[in-house]
Every structure is written in C-alpha cells, then in structure tokens.
Coordinates of C-alpha atoms and ligand atoms in Angstrom, one line a residue:
M12 CA 12.1 41.7 -2.3
A13 CA 15.4 39.9 -3.0
K14 CA 15.2 36.0 -4.0
T15 CA 15.1 34.3 -0.4
A16 CA 16.9 30.8 -0.1
A17 CA 13.2 29.5 0.2
D18 CA 12.6 31.0 -3.1
Y19 CA 15.2 29.3 -4.4
L20 CA 14.4 25.8 -2.9
C21 CA 11.0 26.4 -4.4
E22 CA 12.6 27.0 -7.7
R23 CA 14.7 23.8 -7.5
L24 CA 11.8 21.7 -6.7
I25 CA 9.8 22.8 -9.7
E26 CA 13.1 22.2 -11.9
W27 CA 12.9 18.6 -10.4
G28 CA 9.4 18.4 -11.8
V29 CA 7.8 18.5 -8.2
K30 CA 4.1 19.8 -8.7
T31 CA 2.6 19.0 -5.5
I32 CA 4.0 19.1 -2.0
Y33 CA 1.8 17.8 0.9
G34 CA 2.2 19.5 4.3
Y35 CA 1.1 21.6 7.3
P36 CA 2.4 25.0 8.1
G37 CA 4.2 26.4 11.2
D38 CA 6.9 28.9 12.0
G39 CA 9.8 26.6 11.4
I40 CA 8.8 26.8 7.7
N41 CA 7.3 30.3 7.3
G42 CA 10.0 31.1 4.9
I43 CA 9.0 28.1 2.5
I44 CA 5.6 28.7 2.9
G45 CA 6.3 32.3 1.7
G46 CA 8.2 31.0 -1.3
L47 CA 5.7 28.6 -2.3
R48 CA 3.0 31.4 -2.1
R49 CA 5.1 33.2 -4.8
H50 CA 5.5 30.1 -6.8
Q51 CA 2.1 29.1 -6.4
D52 CA 1.4 28.8 -10.3
E53 CA 4.3 26.2 -10.5
I54 CA 3.9 24.1 -7.5
R55 CA 0.8 23.3 -5.3
F56 CA 0.8 23.4 -1.7
I57 CA -2.0 20.8 -0.4
Q58 CA -3.0 21.4 3.3
V59 CA -3.6 18.0 5.0
R60 CA -5.1 17.8 8.9
H61 CA -1.9 16.0 10.3
E62 CA 1.6 15.6 9.1
E63 CA 1.4 12.1 9.3
Q64 CA -1.2 12.1 6.6
A65 CA 1.2 14.4 4.3
A66 CA 3.7 11.4 4.6
F67 CA 1.1 9.1 3.6
M68 CA 0.0 11.2 0.7
A69 CA 3.6 11.5 -0.6
G70 CA 4.0 8.0 -0.3
G71 CA 0.6 7.1 -2.1
H72 CA 1.4 9.7 -4.6
A73 CA 4.9 7.7 -5.4
K74 CA 3.3 4.4 -5.0
F75 CA 0.5 5.3 -7.9
T76 CA 2.9 7.7 -10.0
G77 CA 6.4 6.1 -9.8
E78 CA 7.3 10.0 -9.1
V79 CA 9.1 11.1 -6.1
G80 CA 6.2 12.3 -3.4
V81 CA 7.1 15.5 -1.4
C82 CA 6.0 16.2 2.1
M83 CA 6.8 19.2 4.3
A84 CA 6.5 19.7 8.2
T85 CA 7.3 22.6 10.6
S86 CA 10.2 22.0 13.2
G87 CA 9.5 20.1 16.4
P88 CA 5.9 18.6 16.6
G89 CA 5.1 18.9 13.0
A90 CA 8.4 16.8 12.3
I91 CA 7.8 14.1 14.9
H92 CA 4.2 13.9 13.4
L93 CA 5.8 12.5 10.0
L94 CA 7.5 9.8 11.0
N95 CA 5.0 6.8 10.9
G96 CA 3.8 7.9 7.3
L97 CA 7.7 8.1 6.4
Y98 CA 8.2 4.7 7.7
D99 CA 5.2 3.2 5.6
A100 CA 7.2 4.8 2.4
K101 CA 10.4 3.6 3.4
L102 CA 9.3 -0.1 4.4
D103 CA 7.4 -0.1 0.8
H104 CA 10.3 1.2 -0.9
Q105 CA 8.9 4.5 -2.1
P106 CA 10.7 7.4 -3.0
V107 CA 9.6 10.3 -0.5
V108 CA 11.5 13.6 0.1
A109 CA 10.8 15.2 3.5
I110 CA 11.3 19.0 3.7
V111 CA 11.5 20.1 7.5
G112 CA 11.9 23.1 9.4
Q113 CA 14.3 23.8 12.2
T114 CA 14.9 26.8 14.8
F115 CA 17.4 29.5 13.9
V116 CA 21.0 28.3 13.1
T117 CA 21.9 30.9 15.6
A118 CA 19.4 29.5 18.5
M119 CA 20.4 25.9 17.9
G120 CA 22.0 24.2 20.9
G121 CA 20.0 26.6 23.3
D122 CA 16.7 24.5 23.9
M123 CA 14.8 26.9 22.0
Q124 CA 11.0 26.2 21.9
Q125 CA 10.4 23.6 18.9
E126 CA 13.9 22.5 18.8
V127 CA 14.4 18.9 18.7
D128 CA 17.5 16.7 17.5
L129 CA 16.1 16.4 14.0
L130 CA 19.1 14.8 12.7
S131 CA 18.8 12.2 15.1
L132 CA 14.9 11.9 14.8
F133 CA 15.0 11.3 10.9
K134 CA 18.3 9.1 11.1
D135 CA 16.8 5.9 10.7
V136 CA 13.9 6.8 8.7
A137 CA 15.9 8.8 6.3
S138 CA 19.0 6.8 6.9
A139 CA 19.8 6.9 3.1
Y140 CA 20.1 10.9 3.1
V141 CA 19.4 13.2 6.1
Q142 CA 20.9 16.6 5.8
Q143 CA 20.7 20.0 7.5
A144 CA 21.3 23.1 4.9
N145 CA 22.9 25.5 7.2
S146 CA 23.6 28.4 4.7
P147 CA 21.7 29.3 1.6
S148 CA 24.4 27.8 -0.7
T149 CA 23.8 24.5 0.6
I150 CA 20.2 24.2 -0.4
R151 CA 20.9 23.1 -4.1
H152 CA 23.0 20.2 -3.4
C153 CA 21.2 19.0 -0.1
L154 CA 17.8 19.1 -2.1
D155 CA 19.5 17.7 -5.4
R156 CA 21.0 14.5 -3.5
A157 CA 17.7 14.0 -1.6
M158 CA 15.9 13.9 -4.6
R159 CA 18.1 11.6 -6.4
I160 CA 19.0 9.6 -3.7
A161 CA 15.1 8.9 -3.1
Q162 CA 14.7 7.6 -6.4
A163 CA 17.9 5.7 -6.9
E164 CA 17.2 3.9 -3.7
H165 CA 13.5 3.8 -3.6
T166 CA 13.5 5.3 -0.1
V167 CA 12.9 8.1 2.1
T168 CA 15.4 11.4 2.4
C169 CA 15.1 14.4 4.3
V170 CA 16.4 18.0 4.0
I171 CA 16.1 20.1 7.0
V172 CA 16.2 23.9 6.4
P173 CA 16.5 26.2 9.6
A174 CA 13.9 29.1 9.6
D175 CA 16.7 31.9 9.6
V176 CA 18.5 30.3 6.6
Q177 CA 15.0 30.1 4.8
D178 CA 14.7 33.9 5.0
M179 CA 18.5 34.7 3.8
D180 CA 19.1 35.9 0.2
A181 CA 19.5 33.2 -2.2
V182 CA 23.0 31.6 -3.1
E183 CA 22.1 29.3 -6.2
T184 CA 25.8 28.3 -6.7
Q185 CA 28.7 28.2 -4.7
P186 CA 31.8 30.2 -5.5
P187 CA 34.3 28.2 -7.4
G188 CA 37.1 27.1 -5.1
F189 CA 38.5 24.5 -2.6
K190 CA 35.6 22.3 -1.6
A191 CA 33.1 24.1 -3.5
I192 CA 30.2 21.6 -4.5
H193 CA 28.3 22.2 -7.8
S194 CA 25.4 19.9 -8.3
G195 CA 23.2 18.9 -11.2
L196 CA 19.7 18.1 -11.9
G197 CA 18.2 15.1 -12.8
F198 CA 18.1 11.1 -12.3
A199 CA 19.0 8.6 -15.0
H200 CA 16.8 5.5 -14.7
T201 CA 19.2 2.7 -15.8
R202 CA 18.0 -0.8 -16.8
H203 CA 19.5 -3.3 -14.4
L204 CA 20.0 -6.7 -15.5
P205 CA 21.5 -9.6 -14.2
D206 CA 24.8 -11.7 -16.1
E207 CA 23.8 -13.4 -18.8
Q208 CA 25.2 -16.6 -17.1
D209 CA 22.9 -16.2 -14.2
L210 CA 20.0 -15.7 -16.8
R211 CA 21.1 -19.2 -18.5
K212 CA 21.1 -21.2 -15.1
A213 CA 17.8 -19.6 -14.2
A214 CA 16.3 -20.5 -17.6
E215 CA 17.8 -24.2 -17.2
I216 CA 16.0 -24.7 -13.6
L217 CA 12.7 -23.0 -15.2
N218 CA 12.9 -25.2 -18.5
T219 CA 13.4 -28.3 -16.3
G220 CA 10.6 -27.8 -13.5
Q221 CA 7.6 -29.5 -13.9
K222 CA 5.4 -27.4 -11.5
V223 CA 6.3 -23.7 -11.7
A224 CA 4.7 -21.5 -9.3
V225 CA 5.5 -17.6 -9.9
L226 CA 5.0 -15.0 -7.2
V227 CA 4.8 -11.5 -8.2
G228 CA 5.2 -8.3 -5.8
A229 CA 5.1 -4.4 -6.3
G230 CA 8.6 -4.8 -8.2
A231 CA 6.3 -6.6 -10.9
L232 CA 3.8 -3.8 -11.5
D233 CA 5.3 -2.8 -14.6
A234 CA 5.9 -6.2 -16.1
T235 CA 2.5 -7.4 -16.5
D236 CA 3.0 -8.7 -19.9
E237 CA 6.4 -10.4 -19.4
V238 CA 5.1 -12.1 -16.3
I239 CA 2.2 -13.4 -18.1
A240 CA 4.2 -14.5 -20.9
V241 CA 6.6 -16.7 -18.7
A242 CA 3.6 -18.2 -17.0
D243 CA 2.2 -19.2 -20.1
L244 CA 5.3 -20.9 -21.5
L245 CA 6.2 -22.7 -18.4
G246 CA 2.5 -23.7 -17.9
A247 CA 2.7 -22.0 -14.4
G248 CA 0.3 -20.4 -12.2
I249 CA 1.1 -16.9 -10.7
A250 CA 0.2 -15.5 -6.8
K251 CA 0.2 -12.2 -5.9
A252 CA 1.9 -10.3 -2.8
L253 CA -0.7 -7.6 -1.7
L254 CA 1.7 -4.9 -2.8
G255 CA 1.6 -6.7 -6.4
K256 CA -2.2 -7.1 -6.7
A257 CA -2.3 -5.1 -9.6
A258 CA 0.6 -6.5 -11.4
V259 CA -1.5 -9.4 -12.9
P260 CA -5.3 -8.8 -13.8
D261 CA -7.5 -11.5 -12.0
D262 CA -9.0 -12.6 -15.2
V263 CA -6.1 -14.4 -16.3
P264 CA -7.4 -18.0 -15.6
Y265 CA -4.2 -19.2 -14.1
C266 CA -3.8 -16.1 -11.6
T267 CA -4.6 -17.7 -8.1
G268 CA -4.8 -14.2 -6.4
S269 CA -3.3 -13.1 -3.3
I270 CA -0.9 -15.2 -1.2
G271 CA -0.6 -15.4 2.6
L272 CA -3.0 -15.0 5.5
L273 CA -4.9 -12.8 3.7
G274 CA -4.5 -14.9 0.6
T275 CA -6.3 -17.6 -1.4
K276 CA -6.7 -21.5 -1.5
P277 CA -5.3 -21.7 -5.0
S278 CA -2.4 -19.7 -4.0
W279 CA -1.7 -22.2 -0.8
D280 CA -2.3 -25.1 -3.1
M281 CA 0.1 -24.2 -5.7
M282 CA 3.1 -23.5 -3.2
Q283 CA 2.5 -26.5 -1.6
E284 CA 2.6 -28.6 -4.8
C285 CA 5.1 -26.7 -6.8
D286 CA 8.6 -28.0 -7.7
T287 CA 10.2 -24.4 -8.8
L288 CA 9.5 -21.2 -7.5
L289 CA 10.0 -17.8 -9.5
M290 CA 10.0 -15.0 -7.2
I291 CA 9.9 -11.4 -9.1
G292 CA 9.9 -8.2 -7.5
S293 CA 8.6 -9.2 -3.9
S294 CA 9.6 -9.1 -0.3
F295 CA 6.4 -11.1 0.9
P296 CA 7.6 -12.0 4.6
Y297 CA 5.8 -15.3 5.5
S298 CA 7.9 -17.9 4.4
N299 CA 5.3 -20.5 5.8
F300 CA 3.3 -19.6 2.7
L301 CA 6.1 -20.6 0.4
P302 CA 6.9 -24.2 -0.8
P303 CA 8.1 -26.2 2.2
L304 CA 11.9 -26.3 2.3
G305 CA 13.7 -28.4 0.1
Q306 CA 10.5 -29.0 -2.0
A307 CA 11.3 -26.5 -5.1
R308 CA 14.2 -25.0 -6.9
A309 CA 13.9 -21.3 -6.6
I310 CA 15.0 -18.4 -8.4
Q311 CA 14.3 -14.7 -7.5
I312 CA 14.2 -11.6 -9.6
D313 CA 15.0 -8.3 -7.4
Y314 CA 16.5 -4.7 -8.5
S315 CA 17.9 -4.6 -5.0
P316 CA 20.8 -7.3 -3.9
R317 CA 19.8 -6.6 -0.2
M318 CA 16.6 -8.2 -0.8
L319 CA 17.8 -11.3 -2.6
S320 CA 17.5 -14.9 -1.1
L321 CA 15.9 -13.1 2.1
R322 CA 12.9 -15.3 2.5
Y323 CA 13.8 -18.7 0.5
P324 CA 17.0 -20.1 -0.2
M325 CA 17.3 -19.1 -3.8
E326 CA 19.4 -21.3 -6.3
V327 CA 19.8 -18.2 -8.8
N328 CA 19.6 -14.6 -7.8
L329 CA 19.2 -12.3 -10.8
C330 CA 19.7 -8.8 -9.6
G331 CA 17.8 -6.6 -12.1
D332 CA 14.8 -4.8 -13.0
S333 CA 11.6 -7.3 -13.4
K334 CA 10.7 -6.2 -16.7
A335 CA 13.6 -5.9 -18.5
T336 CA 15.0 -9.3 -16.7
L337 CA 12.1 -11.0 -17.9
A338 CA 12.6 -9.7 -21.3
E339 CA 16.1 -11.2 -21.5
L340 CA 14.9 -14.4 -19.6
L341 CA 11.7 -15.0 -22.1
P342 CA 13.9 -16.1 -25.3
L343 CA 15.7 -18.7 -23.3
L344 CA 12.6 -20.5 -22.0
K345 CA 11.0 -23.6 -23.7
R346 CA 7.6 -24.1 -24.0
H347 CA 6.1 -26.8 -21.7
Q348 CA 4.3 -29.3 -23.3
D349 CA 2.6 -30.9 -20.3
R350 CA 0.0 -28.4 -19.2
S351 CA -1.4 -30.7 -16.4
F352 CA -0.3 -28.5 -13.5
Q353 CA -1.6 -25.3 -14.8
D354 CA -4.9 -27.2 -15.8
G355 CA -5.2 -28.0 -12.2
I356 CA -4.6 -24.6 -11.0
V357 CA -7.1 -22.9 -13.6
K358 CA -9.7 -25.5 -12.2
N359 CA -9.0 -24.5 -8.6
V360 CA -9.0 -20.7 -9.5
E361 CA -12.6 -21.5 -11.1
D362 CA -13.7 -23.3 -7.8
W363 CA -12.3 -20.4 -5.6
W364 CA -14.0 -17.6 -7.4
R365 CA -17.3 -19.7 -7.3
L366 CA -16.7 -19.9 -3.6
M367 CA -15.8 -16.2 -3.1
D368 CA -19.0 -15.4 -5.2
D369 CA -21.2 -17.7 -2.9
Q370 CA -19.7 -16.1 0.2
A371 CA -20.6 -12.7 -1.6
Q372 CA -24.2 -13.1 -1.9
P373 CA -25.8 -10.2 -0.2
E374 CA -26.8 -11.5 3.1
D375 CA -27.2 -10.1 6.6
H376 CA -25.7 -12.0 9.7
N377 CA -26.6 -11.3 13.4
G378 CA -28.6 -8.3 11.6
R379 CA -25.3 -6.9 10.1
I380 CA -24.0 -7.2 6.5
R381 CA -21.5 -9.8 5.8
P382 CA -18.8 -7.7 4.2
Q383 CA -18.1 -9.9 1.2
G384 CA -20.9 -8.5 -0.7
I385 CA -19.9 -5.1 -0.4
F386 CA -16.6 -5.6 -1.9
S387 CA -17.8 -7.9 -4.7
A388 CA -20.2 -5.3 -5.4
I389 CA -17.6 -2.5 -5.6
S390 CA -15.8 -4.5 -7.6
R391 CA -18.0 -5.1 -10.3
R392 CA -18.8 -1.5 -10.3
L393 CA -15.1 -0.3 -10.6
P394 CA -14.2 1.3 -14.1
D395 CA -10.9 -0.1 -15.6
N396 CA -8.9 2.8 -14.6
A397 CA -9.9 2.6 -10.7
I398 CA -7.3 3.3 -8.2
L399 CA -7.8 1.5 -5.1
S400 CA -6.4 1.5 -1.6
S401 CA -7.3 -0.3 1.4
D402 CA -6.5 0.2 5.1
S403 CA -4.8 -2.3 7.7
G404 CA -7.6 -4.3 9.5
S405 CA -10.1 -6.8 8.2
A406 CA -10.9 -4.7 4.8
A407 CA -7.8 -5.9 3.9
N408 CA -8.9 -9.2 3.7
W409 CA -12.0 -8.7 1.7
F410 CA -9.8 -6.6 -0.4
A411 CA -7.5 -9.3 -1.2
R412 CA -10.0 -11.9 -1.9
Q413 CA -12.9 -10.3 -3.1
V414 CA -11.7 -7.5 -5.5
K415 CA -11.0 -8.3 -9.0
I416 CA -8.1 -6.4 -10.6
R417 CA -8.7 -5.6 -14.4
R418 CA -5.6 -4.2 -16.7
G419 CA -5.1 -0.6 -16.1
M420 CA -6.3 -0.4 -12.5
K421 CA -3.8 0.5 -9.7
A422 CA -4.2 -0.6 -6.0
S423 CA -2.2 -0.3 -2.9
L424 CA -2.0 -0.7 1.0
S425 CA 0.7 -0.5 3.8
G426 CA 2.3 -3.6 2.7
N427 CA 5.4 -3.8 5.2
L428 CA 4.7 -1.4 8.0
A429 CA 1.0 -2.9 7.6
T430 CA 0.0 0.7 9.6
M431 CA -3.6 1.7 10.2
V432 CA -4.7 4.9 8.4
P433 CA -3.0 5.1 5.4
G434 CA -6.4 4.1 3.2
V435 CA -7.9 7.5 3.1
P436 CA -4.8 9.6 2.6
Y437 CA -3.7 7.0 -0.3
A438 CA -6.7 7.5 -2.1
I439 CA -6.8 11.3 -1.8
A440 CA -3.3 11.5 -3.1
A441 CA -4.6 9.4 -6.0
K442 CA -7.0 12.2 -6.9
F443 CA -4.7 14.8 -6.7
A444 CA -2.1 12.7 -9.1
F445 CA -5.0 11.5 -11.4
P446 CA -8.0 13.8 -11.0
D447 CA -10.1 12.3 -13.8
R448 CA -10.0 8.8 -12.3
I449 CA -12.2 7.3 -9.7
S450 CA -10.4 6.4 -6.4
V451 CA -11.8 4.0 -3.9
A452 CA -10.6 3.7 -0.1
M453 CA -11.6 0.5 1.7
V454 CA -11.3 1.3 5.6
G455 CA -12.3 0.3 9.0
D456 CA -14.0 2.2 11.6
G457 CA -10.8 2.2 13.9
A458 CA -8.8 3.6 11.1
M459 CA -11.6 6.2 10.4
Q460 CA -11.4 7.5 14.1
M461 CA -7.4 7.3 14.2
G462 CA -7.2 9.9 11.4
G463 CA -9.6 9.0 8.2
M464 CA -12.4 11.2 9.5
A465 CA -10.0 14.2 10.0
E466 CA -9.0 13.7 6.4
L467 CA -12.3 13.5 4.8
I468 CA -12.0 17.2 5.8
T469 CA -9.0 17.6 3.1
A470 CA -11.1 15.8 0.6
A471 CA -14.1 18.3 1.3
K472 CA -11.6 21.0 0.9
Y473 CA -10.2 20.2 -2.4
Y474 CA -12.4 18.0 -4.4
K475 CA -14.1 20.9 -6.4
T476 CA -10.7 21.2 -7.9
W477 CA -10.8 17.6 -9.4
K478 CA -11.7 16.9 -12.9
D479 CA -13.9 13.9 -11.7
P480 CA -15.0 14.6 -8.1
R481 CA -15.6 10.7 -7.5
L482 CA -13.9 9.5 -4.5
V483 CA -15.5 6.5 -2.5
I484 CA -14.6 5.7 1.0
L485 CA -16.1 2.6 2.4
V486 CA -16.3 2.3 6.0
L487 CA -16.6 -0.9 7.5
N488 CA -18.7 0.2 10.4
N489 CA -18.4 -2.9 12.8
E490 CA -17.7 -1.1 16.1
D491 CA -14.6 -3.5 16.6
L492 CA -11.0 -3.5 16.0
N493 CA -11.8 -6.8 14.0
Q494 CA -9.0 -7.9 12.6
V495 CA -6.9 -8.0 15.8
S496 CA -9.9 -9.5 17.6
W497 CA -9.9 -12.4 15.2
E498 CA -5.9 -12.6 15.7
Q499 CA -6.6 -12.9 19.4
R500 CA -9.0 -15.9 19.0
V501 CA -7.3 -17.6 16.3
M502 CA -3.9 -17.3 17.1
E503 CA -3.9 -16.7 21.0
G504 CA -7.2 -18.8 21.7
D505 CA -8.1 -15.8 23.9
P506 CA -11.8 -14.6 24.1
R507 CA -12.4 -11.1 22.9
F508 CA -11.6 -8.1 25.3
A509 CA -14.2 -5.5 25.1
A510 CA -11.7 -3.1 26.9
S511 CA -9.4 -3.1 24.2
Q512 CA -11.7 -4.0 21.1
D513 CA -14.8 -2.1 21.1
I514 CA -14.8 1.0 19.0
P515 CA -17.7 3.6 19.6
Y516 CA -20.3 3.9 17.4
V517 CA -19.9 7.1 15.0
P518 CA -22.6 7.8 12.0
Y519 CA -19.7 8.0 9.3
H520 CA -22.3 9.1 6.7
Q521 CA -23.6 12.1 9.0
F522 CA -20.3 13.4 9.5
A523 CA -19.6 13.1 5.7
E524 CA -22.8 15.0 5.1
M525 CA -21.8 17.7 7.8
I526 CA -18.7 18.8 6.0
G527 CA -20.1 18.9 2.7
L528 CA -19.8 15.4 1.5
K529 CA -22.2 12.7 0.1
G530 CA -23.1 10.1 2.8
I531 CA -25.0 6.7 2.7
Q532 CA -25.6 4.4 5.8
L533 CA -25.8 1.0 4.3
R534 CA -28.2 -1.1 7.1
T535 CA -29.0 -4.3 5.0
S536 CA -27.4 -6.4 2.3
S537 CA -30.7 -5.7 -0.1
E538 CA -29.5 -2.0 -0.4
I539 CA -25.8 -3.0 -1.4
E540 CA -26.1 -2.3 -5.1
A541 CA -28.0 0.7 -4.6
A542 CA -25.7 2.3 -2.3
V543 CA -22.6 1.2 -4.4
N544 CA -24.5 2.8 -7.5
E545 CA -25.2 5.8 -5.5
A546 CA -21.6 6.3 -4.2
F547 CA -20.1 6.0 -7.7
S548 CA -22.4 8.3 -9.5
S549 CA -22.5 11.1 -6.9
D550 CA -21.1 14.4 -7.6
R551 CA -18.8 14.6 -4.7
P552 CA -17.1 12.2 -2.4
A553 CA -19.1 9.7 -1.2
V554 CA -18.8 7.8 2.3
I555 CA -20.7 4.5 2.5
D556 CA -21.0 3.7 6.1
A557 CA -21.7 0.1 6.0
L558 CA -23.0 -1.8 9.1
T559 CA -21.1 -4.7 8.9
D560 CA -20.9 -8.1 11.0
P561 CA -17.9 -8.2 13.2
E562 CA -18.6 -12.3 13.7
E563 CA -17.6 -12.5 10.2
A564 CA -14.2 -14.4 10.6
P565 CA -11.4 -13.1 8.1
L566 CA -9.8 -16.4 8.6
P567 CA -6.5 -17.5 6.5
P568 CA -7.0 -19.8 3.7
H569 CA -5.4 -22.7 5.5
I570 CA -6.2 -22.2 9.0
T571 CA -4.1 -25.0 11.0
F572 CA -5.6 -27.6 13.1
K573 CA -4.3 -26.1 15.8
E574 CA -5.5 -22.5 15.4
A575 CA -8.9 -24.2 14.8
I576 CA -8.9 -25.9 18.2
D577 CA -7.7 -22.7 19.7
F578 CA -10.3 -20.8 18.0
S579 CA -13.1 -23.1 19.1
K580 CA -12.1 -22.9 22.8
S581 CA -12.0 -19.1 22.6
V582 CA -15.6 -19.0 21.3
A583 CA -16.7 -21.2 24.1
K584 CA -15.0 -19.0 26.2
D585 CA -16.4 -15.9 24.8
P586 CA -20.2 -15.4 25.5
S587 CA -20.2 -12.2 23.2
A588 CA -19.4 -14.3 20.2
G589 CA -22.6 -16.3 20.0
I590 CA -21.3 -19.8 20.8
T591 CA -23.3 -21.9 18.6
G592 CA -23.3 -19.6 15.7
A593 CA -19.6 -18.9 15.7
L594 CA -18.9 -22.7 16.1
E595 CA -21.0 -23.5 13.1
A596 CA -19.5 -20.4 11.1
L597 CA -15.9 -22.1 12.0
R598 CA -17.1 -25.4 11.1
E599 CA -18.0 -24.1 7.5
K600 CA -14.6 -22.1 7.2
V601 CA -12.8 -25.1 8.0
D602 CA -14.4 -27.2 5.5
E603 CA -14.0 -24.3 2.9
F604 CA -10.6 -23.5 3.3
V605 CA -8.4 -26.3 4.9
P606 CA -6.9 -28.0 2.1
G607 CA -7.8 -31.8 1.6
R608 CA -11.0 -31.4 3.0
Ligands
LIG703 C1 -1.0 2.1 14.0 C2 -1.6 1.0 14.3 N1 -1.7 0.6 15.4 C3 -2.3 -0.8 15.7 C4 -2.6 -1.7 14.7 C5 -3.0 -2.9 14.8 N2 -3.9 -3.4 14.0 C6 -4.0 -3.9 12.8 S1 -5.3 -3.8 12.3 C7 -6.1 -3.3 13.5 C8 -7.8 -3.1 13.7 C9 -8.1 -2.2 12.7 O1 -9.5 -1.8 13.1 P1 -10.5 -1.3 12.2 O2 -9.8 -0.2 11.5 O3 -11.7 -0.8 12.9 O4 -10.7 -2.1 11.1 P2 -11.7 -3.6 11.2 O5 -10.4 -4.8 11.3 O6 -12.5 -3.4 12.3 O7 -12.2 -4.0 10.0 C10 -5.1 -3.0 14.6 C11 -5.6 -2.2 15.8 C12 -1.8 -1.4 13.4 N3 -1.7 -2.2 12.3 N4 -1.5 0.1 13.3
LIG704 MG1 -13.7 -1.9 13.0

C-alpha cells in the first residue's frame, strides 16, 4: 500500500516529537486512525471516553510537561465535544494542537452527515491558527505551523483534515514553483528579556520599597530559585495564584500560600500592608485581593505583552521570561537591612498553618467528615515528586489551603476557565507523561458525575501499562454542588435551593471496584489515615469515596461584613442548614478569618 497523506501526518507528528495522542475515533478520521495503527510503535493513541476529556488530557500533558499536547476527534460531534477542553487549555495558555476530521472535500457544502462548519466552530478557541488541509501537499505546512504557533504563543491551534484527503497518496513536499510552501520542523525557545533601563527602574523601585509583596503564577513555575532569591534579598513575602501553587514550596517560611477567594489570611494581610508589588507570571484576576489602589508601586514580569498592566496599574512592565528576567534583576537588587516586614509575615504564616492544622484535626460534623482532615492527610502522605490536580468545586479550596507543596511536586487545576471535570483527566495525563510518579486528583461528586466517573474507565483500561500503577482519586461525596451552594448563600444571601444543588448519592468506591480499580469508602474521620495509606499503597488506581460534610464552609479568608450579614440571613431562611449550628460555624469563621478580629 502506498503511503497515504494520513501516514505522512503521523510521521510528521513523530518528527515533531509527539509520542501520545488523546482521542476518540469516528469515520471522519478513519484514515488517520489507520496511519496511527501503522505507526503504533512510535506514537501512541490513547482512547478516552469523551472528546472533551481528550482535550483536557492534552492540556494536562502540556501543563505537566511543558510540551505540546495533542488531541484528536472526528468531524461533527467529536469536534464539538472537544471545545470546552480546548478552551481550558487556551485560557490557561497551554500549547495544544487539535487534529480534527471533516467530511470529504468533494461533499463539502452539501449538508453531508456530520458536516459542520469547523473553521467557524474553532475560529475563536484556535484563533491563533486553524486551517483545513484540502490536499495532501498542504499537510506538512499546516501541521508545522500548528505545532510551532501553539508553542510560540502558548495557545490552542487546530488542523482539520477532510476524510478523503487522509486516504490520498502522500505528497510530502510541494513541487518547487510559484507559491510553493516548503516549511520546516522545530521551534526555537528564545530567551525573552526586557530592556536594561526598565530592569534598572524596576530594581530602583524594589530597592526603595520597605514592604515588598511578591505574587507568582504559572509563569513562575520554572523560576523557583530566582523567586526565592529575590524575596530573600528584599525581605519580602511570596503569595501564589493557584496555577503557580507549585512555583514556591510551602516550607519557605515567608511563602504566604494561595491568594484570593480560595486563599489565605497571610496573603490577604500582606497585600493590604505592602508598599511595593512584584507580580511574576500571573494573570490572577481578582484585583480586590491586590493592594488597594494607590497604596503600592508595582512591577510586573510577563512573557506576554498582552498580559502586562492588566490587573493593576504597573509602574514598570518587564516583558520577558520570568526565570531569565529575574536572573538579570537579581544583581541589581540590594539586600534589605530592615527585615521587620518579612519577620511579621513569617509569624503570620506560622499562625496560619497552626490554624490549618487545627482545622485538619480528624473530626466529624453532622455525622459526616470535615474535608480538611482528608486533604491534610493526603498532603502528608505525598511523595516529593507527586503530581496533583484539583477540580473546580469546594475541593479547590481545601487543595489551595491544606495541601503543602514541596520541591519537585507539580500541581494544577482549571485556573482561568474554572471548568468542572478536568481533575480526573489531568491526573490520567500525568500518569501517561510520568508513569513512575504518583498522581492524585481531588474532585467533587458533581464533577465525578459530569465526566470523572466515565474517565475512571480509561484509568482501568490503561493502568497496567504504567510503571507505577498508583493514581489516587479523592471524591468529596457531599451530595451537593457545594461550592456553588456556598456562593449562593454568601454572595447572594440566598438559601440553598435543593432543586439545583442536590447531587444524587452514588457509591463511587463500588463503581471503582466494579470496573477493576480499588475502591475505599471513608465514612468517619477516624478512618482517614488508614484509607489514605491504603490508597497510596494500592497495586492499582484507587478511589477514596469520602462522605464529607456539605455544611463545612469554604469561606474566603477575609469575608466582608456584608457577606457575613447576607450569609447569616440566608442560613436563618434555610432550614436545611441547621440554623444554630451554621450560625455558630459562621461566628467561628468570622473570628478566624476576618483580619483584625
Ligand atoms: C462545566 C461547569 N459547570 C458549572 C460550573 C459551576 N460550578 C463551579 S463549582 C460547582 C460545584 C461543583 O460541585 P462538585 O463537583 O460536587 O464539588 P463540591 O463543590 O460539591 O465539592 C459548579 C456547579 C462550572 N465551574 N463548570
Ligand atoms: Mg459535591
């Protein structure tokens, strides 16, 4: 059989270094699937349960490896299913290439079955590059550009290949001539650095500041040493946006942990008190958690000029890679002699961790487990090279506050799209990328029912191919869409609405066992240590089905007085909340979290 255009597509992907494609078949990509079968020794097709999950896995692969993630779907329904996962990657600036089938070129425009306007469908999510390869000779440059642009612009790109083109004879290079395109392989990582005069200006501001707060995000993940060195010189504290959770280990005494609604009181206090802000590789969206306007002189470092001065009026915008830019900045900084600001932060951080440890005491409430104890137990049990993913939901709060990052760990979640479901697929992608490392997903029952359960089947299908089969999935079985139930109470002052918030009970541990995984139901706090140990020493992926208390409030660290009032009104109107207990819980929270109390 002659080499087909689809074979050539596979070979070109292999030449680009792609080893794994996450996807789901269909007749719009049968030609490519045939090519992947013929090249299966060099490139692996991972079959997921739903194309959205393939896109989450490609995004997770990109987040954890720094490489391009690749996903694939058939024309029409498969292509449409990809979208939410691709948006997750786009919004978190991850390089992902989607390869999508289409009806025959000859049938296009004829309302053929499964024909949708894919160029329009992907126009927004793959705005950086979406192209249809209408003949075999266009495959090379379309794929080359999709791969290169995804990396260069940290974004999602898409190549659409009509089914009849896939089966045509390969044309690897275009004949020389007018308008011939001869593209090449490879992407050169460049060191982006700001102008020297801007670096000097930034250094002068940082050297003058008395109370410097550093905020890091995903853009600082490879700059751990430099960030710590800067904070050390300046007597600063370091707060972390959630996508940057693994940028700085939590045993750095002046690391204040997460910031924002899911954040810590030391981060809040530091931002309220600082006179200088250094923001590194972050687009943390909530400006009310940054210093009050006019209080701080601010400097930002970001590789993308689009992201500069977006959240706070920056006095100096340093456009460059975090690691390289900080390395240039460091020699210009003077060691702050007055350490009182940092000393205060260190004390605040110690108090905070004591409070977190108190809250993590294994304790039942309303006959159900308080979630903090489980997250704390998992945190203690993690090996130094663990890879963590959290879903959107109340899990993100406890992940943000209770899980202590150590050097070598990786951690992520859907930061900017904040979509439900990626917890499980990210964790599975971590296992394919790093089969010898333990990966852990922390997920709500709503997210499990929305897609996480289905993807457990993918884990069951493949875990025997992983060198270390351990994948731990913690399910917060609270029978509630809890994060939103609390948002409705705290932000709207509304009582819980059972019709929209109740989630049916499912025994996730039994489902796990049914499909060949380990299932552990965690019913009381006294079983936490044993359950976590059992999951982490299992010979297969393990699901901890934890019956947690939906009344445990994942409140922000500084709930405002108005929110507290609205909240107490709502619990008073909400018989299901157990008025006295909830009001008591609120009083405790206010005392713990509101600054100055
Ligand atoms: C796709 C999607 N739909 C809806 C939401 C809004 N939302 C955010 S968190 C959440 C509740 C999640 O419930 P669950 O997974 O059970 O976690 P819990 O908060 O109960 O721990 C919802 C509905 C979302 N972020 N993404
Ligand atoms: Mg829930």
